[in-house]
Amino acid sequence: MTTSCLIRGLGHCLPETRLTNADLERMVDTNDEWITSRTGIKERRIAAKGETCVSLSHQAALNALKDAGMKPEELTHILVATFSADAIIPSAACMLEDRLGLTGRAAMDISAACSGFLYALETARAIVALHPEAKVLVTATDIVSSRIDYTDRGICVLFGDGAGAAIVTGDTPDAPRGCPRVLDVLLASDGSLGGLLTIKGGGSGTPYKPGGTVGRDFCVEMNGREVFKYAVRAMASICKEVLAKNGLTKEAVDVFIPHQANLRIIDAVGSRMEMPAEKVFTNVQKYGNTSAASVIIALSEARAEAFIKDGDLVLLGTFGGGFTWGSALVRF
Ligand code: ACO
């Protein structure tokens, strides 16, 4: 069954507070040259007190609704891709529903780490296939800083906070002409490699008891070199797969938006794909790795900056903890 699925609006929201490489030099034994040469990252945005997964999701959602010319009341489903919801219960999606002044919608969080946006987008496509009248808010938000040990120089330089949102609907008669169309989404995972990138502490496998101490496992722990290798191979391979499945070649792609983990991964994926550098959108220099939010922030920003033009074929690729990875094709 082929069900057309439209992106009616896009939006994103980043915290105002910047954490620059110079700031990090004062916090840990690092330097701008090391960070820039290994990652390409110059600064990241960090949530201030009171800025949370739900508050950033809310602003990104309002921006996407405005872009779509829609009111919150029109939404039928609310999805939040995140590993850093404000609480374990209630879900970020239920809190966001409340913040939007809504009740009675279907609302749920989706956990797929940095691949969260594409997992949520595919879920939205399934909802729209079952309910063609559905209007699905897909947000992808992570406050990665809430799970970073800022004494761990190998990790703290890599990540930032942010949120992105898309309004996904079916191709119903009331939909305006010319909306971006999601052509396909591919998803994959390999749990046997999950131990290479973890946040274990506070989960039911590593519970914290009242009065106990929060261990280092409360924060992101990662085998960076192994993650790098798998990220490059998996992202390039699933991006090639989605093109082949749709009878397209890399030449058909106008804009390539890979997961904004770091510039070396992006460059390595781009060269495996033989994708000309001028087609590859990057903003990792400004925001670091914002996990689930990375690809949707980049998509929203690339469209706002006219890097993506009407008619363009956009290829998205993602990779994250789990491991999870995916790709998508969107015709603007
Ligand atoms: N500043 C200065 N030196 C540092 C820093 C730092 N911030 N961090 C580590 N080092 C040192 C290490 O201690 C080590 O020193 P040693 O040789 O004296 O032991 C040296 O630099 C090399 O460390 P490596 O970890 O081997 O450095 P590498 O070249 O592999 O780069 C990096 C590390 C940037 C993390 C790289 O492995 C990488 O990009 N991995 C991908 C990780 C990633 O992006 N994960 C995101 C989550 S998943 C995803 O989103 C794709």
mmCIF file of C-alpha atoms and ligand atoms in Angstrom:
data_model
loop_
_atom_site.group_PDB
_atom_site.id
_atom_site.type_symbol
_atom_site.label_atom_id
_atom_site.label_comp_id
_atom_site.label_asym_id
_atom_site.label_seq_id
_atom_site.Cartn_x
_atom_site.Cartn_y
_atom_site.Cartn_z
ATOM 1 C CA MET A 1 0.000 0.000 0.000
ATOM 2 C CA THR A 2 1.344 3.435 -0.892
ATOM 3 C CA THR A 3 -0.031 6.296 1.151
ATOM 4 C CA SER A 4 1.129 9.778 0.384
ATOM 5 C CA CYS A 5 2.440 11.550 3.399
ATOM 6 C CA LEU A 6 3.068 15.277 3.449
ATOM 7 C CA ILE A 7 5.206 17.509 5.635
ATOM 8 C CA ARG A 8 2.924 20.494 6.136
ATOM 9 C CA GLY A 9 5.224 22.511 8.384
ATOM 10 C CA LEU A 10 8.737 22.527 9.830
ATOM 11 C CA GLY A 11 10.159 24.282 12.871
ATOM 12 C CA HIS A 12 13.012 24.153 15.325
ATOM 13 C CA CYS A 13 14.117 25.708 18.582
ATOM 14 C CA LEU A 14 17.557 26.013 20.120
ATOM 15 C CA PRO A 15 18.492 27.292 23.584
ATOM 16 C CA GLU A 16 20.095 30.751 23.616
ATOM 17 C CA THR A 17 23.054 29.731 25.808
ATOM 18 C CA ARG A 18 26.191 28.939 23.810
ATOM 19 C CA LEU A 19 28.995 26.681 25.034
ATOM 20 C CA THR A 20 32.039 27.464 22.909
ATOM 21 C CA ASN A 21 35.288 25.560 22.536
ATOM 22 C CA ALA A 22 36.932 28.393 24.501
ATOM 23 C CA ASP A 23 34.437 27.776 27.343
ATOM 24 C CA LEU A 24 35.299 24.054 27.287
ATOM 25 C CA GLU A 25 39.027 24.869 27.428
ATOM 26 C CA ARG A 26 38.327 26.416 30.840
ATOM 27 C CA MET A 27 36.372 23.340 32.019
ATOM 28 C CA VAL A 28 38.479 20.356 30.883
ATOM 29 C CA ASP A 29 41.920 19.626 29.442
ATOM 30 C CA THR A 30 41.078 20.286 25.799
ATOM 31 C CA ASN A 31 41.619 22.902 23.126
ATOM 32 C CA ASP A 32 39.897 24.389 20.106
ATOM 33 C CA GLU A 33 42.385 22.795 17.710
ATOM 34 C CA TRP A 34 41.700 19.244 19.007
ATOM 35 C CA ILE A 35 37.927 19.688 19.010
ATOM 36 C CA THR A 36 37.822 21.347 15.584
ATOM 37 C CA SER A 37 40.128 18.865 13.882
ATOM 38 C CA ARG A 38 38.385 15.783 15.394
ATOM 39 C CA THR A 39 34.769 16.975 15.176
ATOM 40 C CA GLY A 40 34.382 20.287 13.323
ATOM 41 C CA ILE A 41 32.319 21.560 16.255
ATOM 42 C CA LYS A 42 32.901 25.175 17.332
ATOM 43 C CA GLU A 43 30.016 25.669 19.758
ATOM 44 C CA ARG A 44 26.817 24.047 21.035
ATOM 45 C CA ARG A 45 23.599 25.307 22.610
ATOM 46 C CA ILE A 46 22.889 24.288 26.191
ATOM 47 C CA ALA A 47 19.507 24.426 27.928
ATOM 48 C CA ALA A 48 19.296 27.051 30.677
ATOM 49 C CA LYS A 49 17.510 26.417 33.975
ATOM 50 C CA GLY A 50 13.836 25.898 33.202
ATOM 51 C CA GLU A 51 14.468 24.939 29.564
ATOM 52 C CA THR A 52 13.491 21.310 29.186
ATOM 53 C CA CYS A 53 12.623 18.714 26.587
ATOM 54 C CA VAL A 54 8.986 19.792 26.776
ATOM 55 C CA SER A 55 9.594 23.550 26.673
ATOM 56 C CA LEU A 56 11.879 23.307 23.629
ATOM 57 C CA SER A 57 9.493 20.827 21.954
ATOM 58 C CA HIS A 58 6.647 23.261 22.589
ATOM 59 C CA GLN A 59 8.430 26.165 20.885
ATOM 60 C CA ALA A 60 9.532 23.982 17.947
ATOM 61 C CA ALA A 61 5.943 22.721 17.611
ATOM 62 C CA LEU A 62 4.529 26.269 17.608
ATOM 63 C CA ASN A 63 7.046 27.214 14.908
ATOM 64 C CA ALA A 64 6.059 24.197 12.789
ATOM 65 C CA LEU A 65 2.332 24.897 13.271
ATOM 66 C CA LYS A 66 2.875 28.512 12.188
ATOM 67 C CA ASP A 67 4.805 27.305 9.140
ATOM 68 C CA ALA A 68 1.899 24.947 8.337
ATOM 69 C CA GLY A 69 -0.728 27.647 8.903
ATOM 70 C CA MET A 70 -2.415 25.319 11.387
ATOM 71 C CA LYS A 71 -3.750 25.646 14.931
ATOM 72 C CA PRO A 72 -2.830 23.214 17.736
ATOM 73 C CA GLU A 73 -6.489 22.104 17.954
ATOM 74 C CA GLU A 74 -6.157 20.524 14.498
ATOM 75 C CA LEU A 75 -3.556 18.013 15.732
ATOM 76 C CA THR A 76 -4.738 14.434 16.231
ATOM 77 C CA HIS A 77 -1.513 12.717 17.344
ATOM 78 C CA ILE A 78 1.565 13.903 19.234
ATOM 79 C CA LEU A 79 4.908 12.096 19.008
ATOM 80 C CA VAL A 80 8.103 13.094 20.796
ATOM 81 C CA ALA A 81 11.340 11.321 19.886
ATOM 82 C CA THR A 82 13.687 11.717 22.835
ATOM 83 C CA PHE A 83 15.855 9.930 25.373
ATOM 84 C CA SER A 84 15.708 12.907 27.732
ATOM 85 C CA ALA A 85 12.045 13.545 28.536
ATOM 86 C CA ASP A 86 11.352 15.844 31.492
ATOM 87 C CA ALA A 87 10.218 12.804 33.512
ATOM 88 C CA ILE A 88 9.896 9.046 33.078
ATOM 89 C CA ILE A 89 6.148 9.392 33.746
ATOM 90 C CA PRO A 90 4.352 11.344 32.355
ATOM 91 C CA SER A 91 5.770 11.128 28.868
ATOM 92 C CA ALA A 92 7.088 14.245 27.129
ATOM 93 C CA ALA A 93 4.304 13.802 24.558
ATOM 94 C CA CYS A 94 1.569 13.972 27.217
ATOM 95 C CA MET A 95 3.222 17.007 28.807
ATOM 96 C CA LEU A 96 3.506 18.637 25.380
ATOM 97 C CA GLU A 97 -0.159 17.925 24.662
ATOM 98 C CA ASP A 98 -1.039 19.732 27.899
ATOM 99 C CA ARG A 99 1.323 22.631 27.089
ATOM 100 C CA LEU A 100 -0.423 22.994 23.715
ATOM 101 C CA GLY A 101 -3.761 23.281 25.537
ATOM 102 C CA LEU A 102 -5.004 19.954 24.179
ATOM 103 C CA THR A 103 -6.517 16.808 25.650
ATOM 104 C CA GLY A 104 -7.755 13.551 24.173
ATOM 105 C CA ARG A 105 -5.090 13.103 21.519
ATOM 106 C CA ALA A 106 -2.944 10.006 21.118
ATOM 107 C CA ALA A 107 0.421 11.001 22.573
ATOM 108 C CA MET A 108 3.589 8.962 23.035
ATOM 109 C CA ASP A 109 7.370 9.156 23.236
ATOM 110 C CA ILE A 110 9.660 7.235 20.901
ATOM 111 C CA SER A 111 13.108 6.091 21.995
ATOM 112 C CA ALA A 112 15.674 5.553 19.243
ATOM 113 C CA ALA A 113 18.482 7.877 20.420
ATOM 114 C CA CYS A 114 19.977 9.916 17.557
ATOM 115 C CA SER A 115 17.738 8.142 14.999
ATOM 116 C CA GLY A 116 14.627 9.271 16.866
ATOM 117 C CA PHE A 117 13.309 11.696 14.262
ATOM 118 C CA LEU A 118 13.239 9.136 11.449
ATOM 119 C CA TYR A 119 11.674 6.505 13.745
ATOM 120 C CA ALA A 120 8.974 9.045 14.667
ATOM 121 C CA LEU A 121 8.504 10.078 11.030
ATOM 122 C CA GLU A 122 7.927 6.452 10.027
ATOM 123 C CA THR A 123 5.453 6.070 12.912
ATOM 124 C CA ALA A 124 3.625 9.164 11.645
ATOM 125 C CA ARG A 125 3.525 7.651 8.143
ATOM 126 C CA ALA A 126 1.942 4.511 9.600
ATOM 127 C CA ILE A 127 -0.630 6.587 11.518
ATOM 128 C CA VAL A 128 -1.517 8.516 8.369
ATOM 129 C CA ALA A 129 -1.811 5.243 6.411
ATOM 130 C CA LEU A 130 -4.356 3.974 8.961
ATOM 131 C CA HIS A 131 -6.077 7.333 9.449
ATOM 132 C CA PRO A 132 -5.725 9.472 6.312
ATOM 133 C CA GLU A 133 -7.305 12.468 8.092
ATOM 134 C CA ALA A 134 -4.699 12.411 10.910
ATOM 135 C CA LYS A 135 -2.579 15.470 11.559
ATOM 136 C CA VAL A 136 0.497 14.285 13.401
ATOM 137 C CA LEU A 137 2.902 16.495 15.326
ATOM 138 C CA VAL A 138 6.346 14.883 15.202
ATOM 139 C CA THR A 139 8.870 16.488 17.506
ATOM 140 C CA ALA A 140 12.399 15.293 18.142
ATOM 141 C CA THR A 141 14.123 16.862 21.102
ATOM 142 C CA ASP A 142 17.058 16.090 23.335
ATOM 143 C CA ILE A 143 18.537 17.847 26.317
ATOM 144 C CA VAL A 144 21.721 15.835 25.951
ATOM 145 C CA SER A 145 23.463 18.132 28.456
ATOM 146 C CA SER A 146 21.289 16.606 31.204
ATOM 147 C CA ARG A 147 23.221 13.345 30.712
ATOM 148 C CA ILE A 148 26.751 14.638 30.090
ATOM 149 C CA ASP A 149 29.643 14.434 32.533
ATOM 150 C CA TYR A 150 31.330 17.792 31.973
ATOM 151 C CA THR A 151 34.577 16.416 33.411
ATOM 152 C CA ASP A 152 34.787 13.795 30.621
ATOM 153 C CA ARG A 153 36.633 15.570 27.806
ATOM 154 C CA GLY A 154 36.135 12.729 25.345
ATOM 155 C CA ILE A 155 32.359 13.159 25.515
ATOM 156 C CA CYS A 156 31.411 16.655 26.660
ATOM 157 C CA VAL A 157 32.790 18.403 23.570
ATOM 158 C CA LEU A 158 30.497 16.467 21.227
ATOM 159 C CA PHE A 159 26.926 17.207 22.259
ATOM 160 C CA GLY A 160 24.367 20.020 22.464
ATOM 161 C CA ASP A 161 20.644 20.527 23.111
ATOM 162 C CA GLY A 162 17.833 21.334 20.678
ATOM 163 C CA ALA A 163 14.415 20.537 19.272
ATOM 164 C CA GLY A 164 12.808 20.191 15.857
ATOM 165 C CA ALA A 165 9.237 19.579 14.733
ATOM 166 C CA ALA A 166 7.312 18.548 11.636
ATOM 167 C CA ILE A 167 3.572 18.435 10.988
ATOM 168 C CA VAL A 168 2.796 15.271 9.032
ATOM 169 C CA THR A 169 -0.527 14.681 7.289
ATOM 170 C CA GLY A 170 -2.032 12.599 4.519
ATOM 171 C CA ASP A 171 -2.497 14.026 1.050
ATOM 172 C CA THR A 172 -6.110 14.997 1.810
ATOM 173 C CA PRO A 173 -8.178 17.394 -0.342
ATOM 174 C CA ASP A 174 -7.685 20.233 2.187
ATOM 175 C CA ALA A 175 -3.863 19.941 2.014
ATOM 176 C CA PRO A 176 -2.244 22.856 0.194
ATOM 177 C CA ARG A 177 -0.485 22.007 -3.081
ATOM 178 C CA GLY A 178 3.288 21.902 -3.168
ATOM 179 C CA CYS A 179 3.962 20.550 0.352
ATOM 180 C CA PRO A 180 7.083 18.416 0.784
ATOM 181 C CA ARG A 181 6.190 14.735 0.267
ATOM 182 C CA VAL A 182 7.817 11.888 2.201
ATOM 183 C CA LEU A 183 8.642 9.292 -0.465
ATOM 184 C CA ASP A 184 10.140 6.595 1.739
ATOM 185 C CA VAL A 185 11.715 5.835 5.105
ATOM 186 C CA LEU A 186 13.997 2.898 5.960
ATOM 187 C CA LEU A 187 14.857 1.932 9.526
ATOM 188 C CA ALA A 188 17.263 -0.610 11.046
ATOM 189 C CA SER A 189 18.817 -1.571 14.364
ATOM 190 C CA ASP A 190 21.334 -3.951 15.949
ATOM 191 C CA GLY A 191 20.939 -4.429 19.688
ATOM 192 C CA SER A 192 24.031 -6.633 19.911
ATOM 193 C CA LEU A 193 26.115 -3.445 19.545
ATOM 194 C CA GLY A 194 24.138 -1.486 22.144
ATOM 195 C CA GLY A 195 26.952 -1.607 24.707
ATOM 196 C CA LEU A 196 29.134 0.669 22.568
ATOM 197 C CA LEU A 197 27.017 3.734 23.380
ATOM 198 C CA THR A 198 25.035 3.794 26.616
ATOM 199 C CA ILE A 199 23.301 5.746 29.350
ATOM 200 C CA LYS A 200 22.514 3.013 31.842
ATOM 201 C CA GLY A 201 22.085 4.691 35.198
ATOM 202 C CA GLY A 202 18.535 5.308 36.332
ATOM 203 C CA GLY A 203 17.119 2.601 34.068
ATOM 204 C CA SER A 204 15.450 -0.433 35.645
ATOM 205 C CA GLY A 205 18.615 -2.453 34.979
ATOM 206 C CA THR A 206 20.686 0.023 37.004
ATOM 207 C CA PRO A 207 18.160 1.622 39.341
ATOM 208 C CA TYR A 208 19.006 4.407 41.745
ATOM 209 C CA LYS A 209 17.587 4.200 45.241
ATOM 210 C CA PRO A 210 16.666 7.180 47.443
ATOM 211 C CA GLY A 211 19.852 8.422 49.122
ATOM 212 C CA GLY A 212 22.112 6.564 46.657
ATOM 213 C CA THR A 213 24.798 8.250 44.602
ATOM 214 C CA VAL A 214 24.503 9.040 40.915
ATOM 215 C CA GLY A 215 27.289 7.159 39.154
ATOM 216 C CA ARG A 216 29.188 7.938 35.981
ATOM 217 C CA ASP A 217 26.840 5.527 34.203
ATOM 218 C CA PHE A 218 24.124 8.185 34.579
ATOM 219 C CA CYS A 219 25.885 9.961 31.698
ATOM 220 C CA VAL A 220 26.697 9.135 28.080
ATOM 221 C CA GLU A 221 29.435 6.499 27.839
ATOM 222 C CA MET A 222 30.793 5.594 24.433
ATOM 223 C CA ASN A 223 33.513 3.766 22.545
ATOM 224 C CA GLY A 224 34.060 6.649 20.122
ATOM 225 C CA ARG A 225 36.238 4.819 17.593
ATOM 226 C CA GLU A 226 33.834 1.881 17.238
ATOM 227 C CA VAL A 227 30.806 4.194 17.047
ATOM 228 C CA PHE A 228 32.580 6.134 14.318
ATOM 229 C CA LYS A 229 33.184 3.026 12.205
ATOM 230 C CA TYR A 230 29.648 1.646 12.477
ATOM 231 C CA ALA A 231 28.051 5.091 12.004
ATOM 232 C CA VAL A 232 29.850 5.649 8.700
ATOM 233 C CA ARG A 233 29.186 2.165 7.310
ATOM 234 C CA ALA A 234 25.545 1.937 8.419
ATOM 235 C CA MET A 235 24.496 5.432 7.383
ATOM 236 C CA ALA A 236 26.098 5.193 3.945
ATOM 237 C CA SER A 237 24.654 1.740 3.335
ATOM 238 C CA ILE A 238 21.049 2.563 4.321
ATOM 239 C CA CYS A 239 21.153 5.796 2.304
ATOM 240 C CA LYS A 240 22.263 3.848 -0.778
ATOM 241 C CA GLU A 241 19.540 1.279 -0.047
ATOM 242 C CA VAL A 242 16.698 3.809 0.027
ATOM 243 C CA LEU A 243 17.875 5.285 -3.278
ATOM 244 C CA ALA A 244 18.100 1.842 -4.936
ATOM 245 C CA LYS A 245 14.698 0.811 -3.554
ATOM 246 C CA ASN A 246 13.144 3.870 -5.188
ATOM 247 C CA GLY A 247 14.985 3.411 -8.488
ATOM 248 C CA LEU A 248 17.081 6.530 -7.937
ATOM 249 C CA THR A 249 20.799 7.218 -8.211
ATOM 250 C CA LYS A 250 22.866 9.562 -6.090
ATOM 251 C CA GLU A 251 22.798 12.075 -8.960
ATOM 252 C CA ALA A 252 19.050 12.540 -8.344
ATOM 253 C CA VAL A 253 19.732 13.860 -4.823
ATOM 254 C CA ASP A 254 19.795 17.662 -4.559
ATOM 255 C CA VAL A 255 20.473 17.920 -0.818
ATOM 256 C CA PHE A 256 21.940 15.332 1.554
ATOM 257 C CA ILE A 257 21.363 15.797 5.297
ATOM 258 C CA PRO A 258 23.250 13.215 7.348
ATOM 259 C CA HIS A 259 23.032 12.993 11.147
ATOM 260 C CA GLN A 260 25.003 15.922 12.531
ATOM 261 C CA ALA A 261 27.285 13.903 14.825
ATOM 262 C CA ASN A 262 30.579 15.367 13.740
ATOM 263 C CA LEU A 263 32.162 16.621 10.541
ATOM 264 C CA ARG A 264 34.525 13.676 10.138
ATOM 265 C CA ILE A 265 31.610 11.226 10.167
ATOM 266 C CA ILE A 266 29.677 13.475 7.761
ATOM 267 C CA ASP A 267 32.675 13.732 5.405
ATOM 268 C CA ALA A 268 33.300 9.979 5.525
ATOM 269 C CA VAL A 269 29.625 9.179 4.773
ATOM 270 C CA GLY A 270 29.594 11.786 1.994
ATOM 271 C CA SER A 271 32.677 10.287 0.354
ATOM 272 C CA ARG A 272 31.324 6.695 0.617
ATOM 273 C CA MET A 273 28.166 7.991 -1.056
ATOM 274 C CA GLU A 274 30.290 9.910 -3.611
ATOM 275 C CA MET A 275 28.112 12.887 -2.793
ATOM 276 C CA PRO A 276 29.517 16.282 -3.859
ATOM 277 C CA ALA A 277 30.300 18.363 -0.753
ATOM 278 C CA GLU A 278 28.161 21.259 -2.005
ATOM 279 C CA LYS A 279 25.050 19.070 -1.723
ATOM 280 C CA VAL A 280 25.718 18.199 1.929
ATOM 281 C CA PHE A 281 24.073 20.423 4.550
ATOM 282 C CA THR A 282 25.885 20.809 7.874
ATOM 283 C CA ASN A 283 25.190 22.810 11.013
ATOM 284 C CA VAL A 284 27.103 20.617 13.479
ATOM 285 C CA GLN A 285 29.691 23.423 13.725
ATOM 286 C CA LYS A 286 27.094 25.586 15.546
ATOM 287 C CA TYR A 287 25.070 23.049 17.503
ATOM 288 C CA GLY A 288 27.159 19.897 18.076
ATOM 289 C CA ASN A 289 25.334 16.571 18.135
ATOM 290 C CA THR A 290 21.752 17.208 19.309
ATOM 291 C CA SER A 291 20.825 13.501 19.152
ATOM 292 C CA ALA A 292 17.217 12.905 18.034
ATOM 293 C CA ALA A 293 16.818 16.575 17.083
ATOM 294 C CA SER A 294 19.855 16.690 14.788
ATOM 295 C CA VAL A 295 18.304 15.763 11.439
ATOM 296 C CA ILE A 296 15.028 17.649 11.889
ATOM 297 C CA ILE A 297 16.783 20.831 13.042
ATOM 298 C CA ALA A 298 19.014 20.558 9.969
ATOM 299 C CA LEU A 299 16.018 19.939 7.673
ATOM 300 C CA SER A 300 14.114 22.903 9.102
ATOM 301 C CA GLU A 301 17.150 25.191 8.961
ATOM 302 C CA ALA A 302 18.169 24.091 5.445
ATOM 303 C CA ARG A 303 14.666 24.911 4.200
ATOM 304 C CA ALA A 304 14.585 28.265 6.082
ATOM 305 C CA GLU A 305 17.987 29.234 4.615
ATOM 306 C CA ALA A 306 16.840 28.224 1.081
ATOM 307 C CA PHE A 307 19.599 25.572 0.943
ATOM 308 C CA ILE A 308 16.627 23.373 0.011
ATOM 309 C CA LYS A 309 14.586 24.736 -2.907
ATOM 310 C CA ASP A 310 11.151 23.807 -4.236
ATOM 311 C CA GLY A 311 11.339 20.583 -6.221
ATOM 312 C CA ASP A 312 14.550 19.369 -4.531
ATOM 313 C CA LEU A 313 14.992 15.724 -3.610
ATOM 314 C CA VAL A 314 16.350 15.561 -0.053
ATOM 315 C CA LEU A 315 18.055 12.469 1.349
ATOM 316 C CA LEU A 316 18.213 12.115 5.135
ATOM 317 C CA GLY A 317 20.493 9.688 6.984
ATOM 318 C CA THR A 318 20.791 8.945 10.672
ATOM 319 C CA PHE A 319 22.638 6.768 13.179
ATOM 320 C CA GLY A 320 22.487 6.477 16.950
ATOM 321 C CA GLY A 321 22.651 4.443 20.141
ATOM 322 C CA GLY A 322 20.964 1.073 20.142
ATOM 323 C CA PHE A 323 22.424 0.913 17.505
ATOM 324 C CA THR A 324 19.673 2.393 15.368
ATOM 325 C CA TRP A 325 19.943 3.891 11.918
ATOM 326 C CA GLY A 326 17.775 4.996 9.040
ATOM 327 C CA SER A 327 17.269 6.990 5.872
ATOM 328 C CA ALA A 328 14.449 8.918 4.227
ATOM 329 C CA LEU A 329 13.639 10.584 0.925
ATOM 330 C CA VAL A 330 11.601 13.791 0.838
ATOM 331 C CA ARG A 331 10.571 15.613 -2.328
ATOM 332 C CA PHE A 332 10.188 19.374 -1.690
HETATM 333 N N1 ACO B 1 40.594 17.204 23.987
HETATM 334 C C1 ACO B 1 41.865 16.801 23.888
HETATM 335 N N2 ACO B 1 42.215 15.500 23.856
HETATM 336 C C2 ACO B 1 41.229 14.591 23.918
HETATM 337 C C3 ACO B 1 39.879 14.959 24.013
HETATM 338 C C4 ACO B 1 39.577 16.329 24.052
HETATM 339 N N3 ACO B 1 38.317 16.772 24.137
HETATM 340 N N4 ACO B 1 39.130 13.830 24.052
HETATM 341 C C5 ACO B 1 39.973 12.786 23.975
HETATM 342 N N5 ACO B 1 41.249 13.243 23.905
HETATM 343 C C6 ACO B 1 42.479 12.486 23.796
HETATM 344 C C7 ACO B 1 42.331 11.084 24.338
HETATM 345 O O1 ACO B 1 42.491 11.067 25.747
HETATM 346 C C8 ACO B 1 43.451 10.372 23.636
HETATM 347 O O2 ACO B 1 44.635 10.678 24.282
HETATM 348 P P1 ACO B 1 45.785 9.519 24.443
HETATM 349 O O3 ACO B 1 46.161 9.140 23.034
HETATM 350 O O4 ACO B 1 46.845 10.232 25.196
HETATM 351 O O5 ACO B 1 45.113 8.413 25.170
HETATM 352 C C9 ACO B 1 43.488 11.052 22.273
HETATM 353 O O6 ACO B 1 42.804 12.308 22.434
HETATM 354 C C10 ACO B 1 42.803 10.263 21.191
HETATM 355 O O7 ACO B 1 41.547 9.828 21.694
HETATM 356 P P2 ACO B 1 40.568 9.031 20.802
HETATM 357 O O8 ACO B 1 39.294 8.804 21.560
HETATM 358 O O9 ACO B 1 41.268 7.848 20.249
HETATM 359 O O10 ACO B 1 40.311 10.104 19.650
HETATM 360 P P3 ACO B 1 39.651 9.896 18.252
HETATM 361 O O11 ACO B 1 40.598 10.361 17.219
HETATM 362 O O12 ACO B 1 39.031 8.539 18.108
HETATM 363 O O13 ACO B 1 38.465 10.953 18.310
HETATM 364 C C11 ACO B 1 36.081 11.088 18.746
HETATM 365 C C12 ACO B 1 37.466 10.850 19.328
HETATM 366 C C13 ACO B 1 36.013 12.509 18.227
HETATM 367 C C14 ACO B 1 35.047 10.883 19.855
HETATM 368 C C15 ACO B 1 35.874 10.075 17.586
HETATM 369 O O14 ACO B 1 36.125 8.772 18.008
HETATM 370 C C16 ACO B 1 34.491 10.160 17.047
HETATM 371 O O15 ACO B 1 34.133 11.082 16.347
HETATM 372 N N6 ACO B 1 33.639 9.156 17.336
HETATM 373 C C17 ACO B 1 32.256 9.164 16.967
HETATM 374 C C18 ACO B 1 31.514 9.447 18.201
HETATM 375 C C19 ACO B 1 30.233 10.183 17.997
HETATM 376 O O16 ACO B 1 30.101 11.140 17.272
HETATM 377 N N7 ACO B 1 29.266 9.741 18.742
HETATM 378 C C20 ACO B 1 28.028 10.411 18.780
HETATM 379 C C21 ACO B 1 26.957 9.525 19.231
HETATM 380 S S1 ACO B 1 26.481 8.402 17.995
HETATM 381 C C22 ACO B 1 26.177 9.300 16.777
HETATM 382 O O17 ACO B 1 25.519 10.287 16.964
HETATM 383 C C23 ACO B 1 26.733 8.912 15.512
#
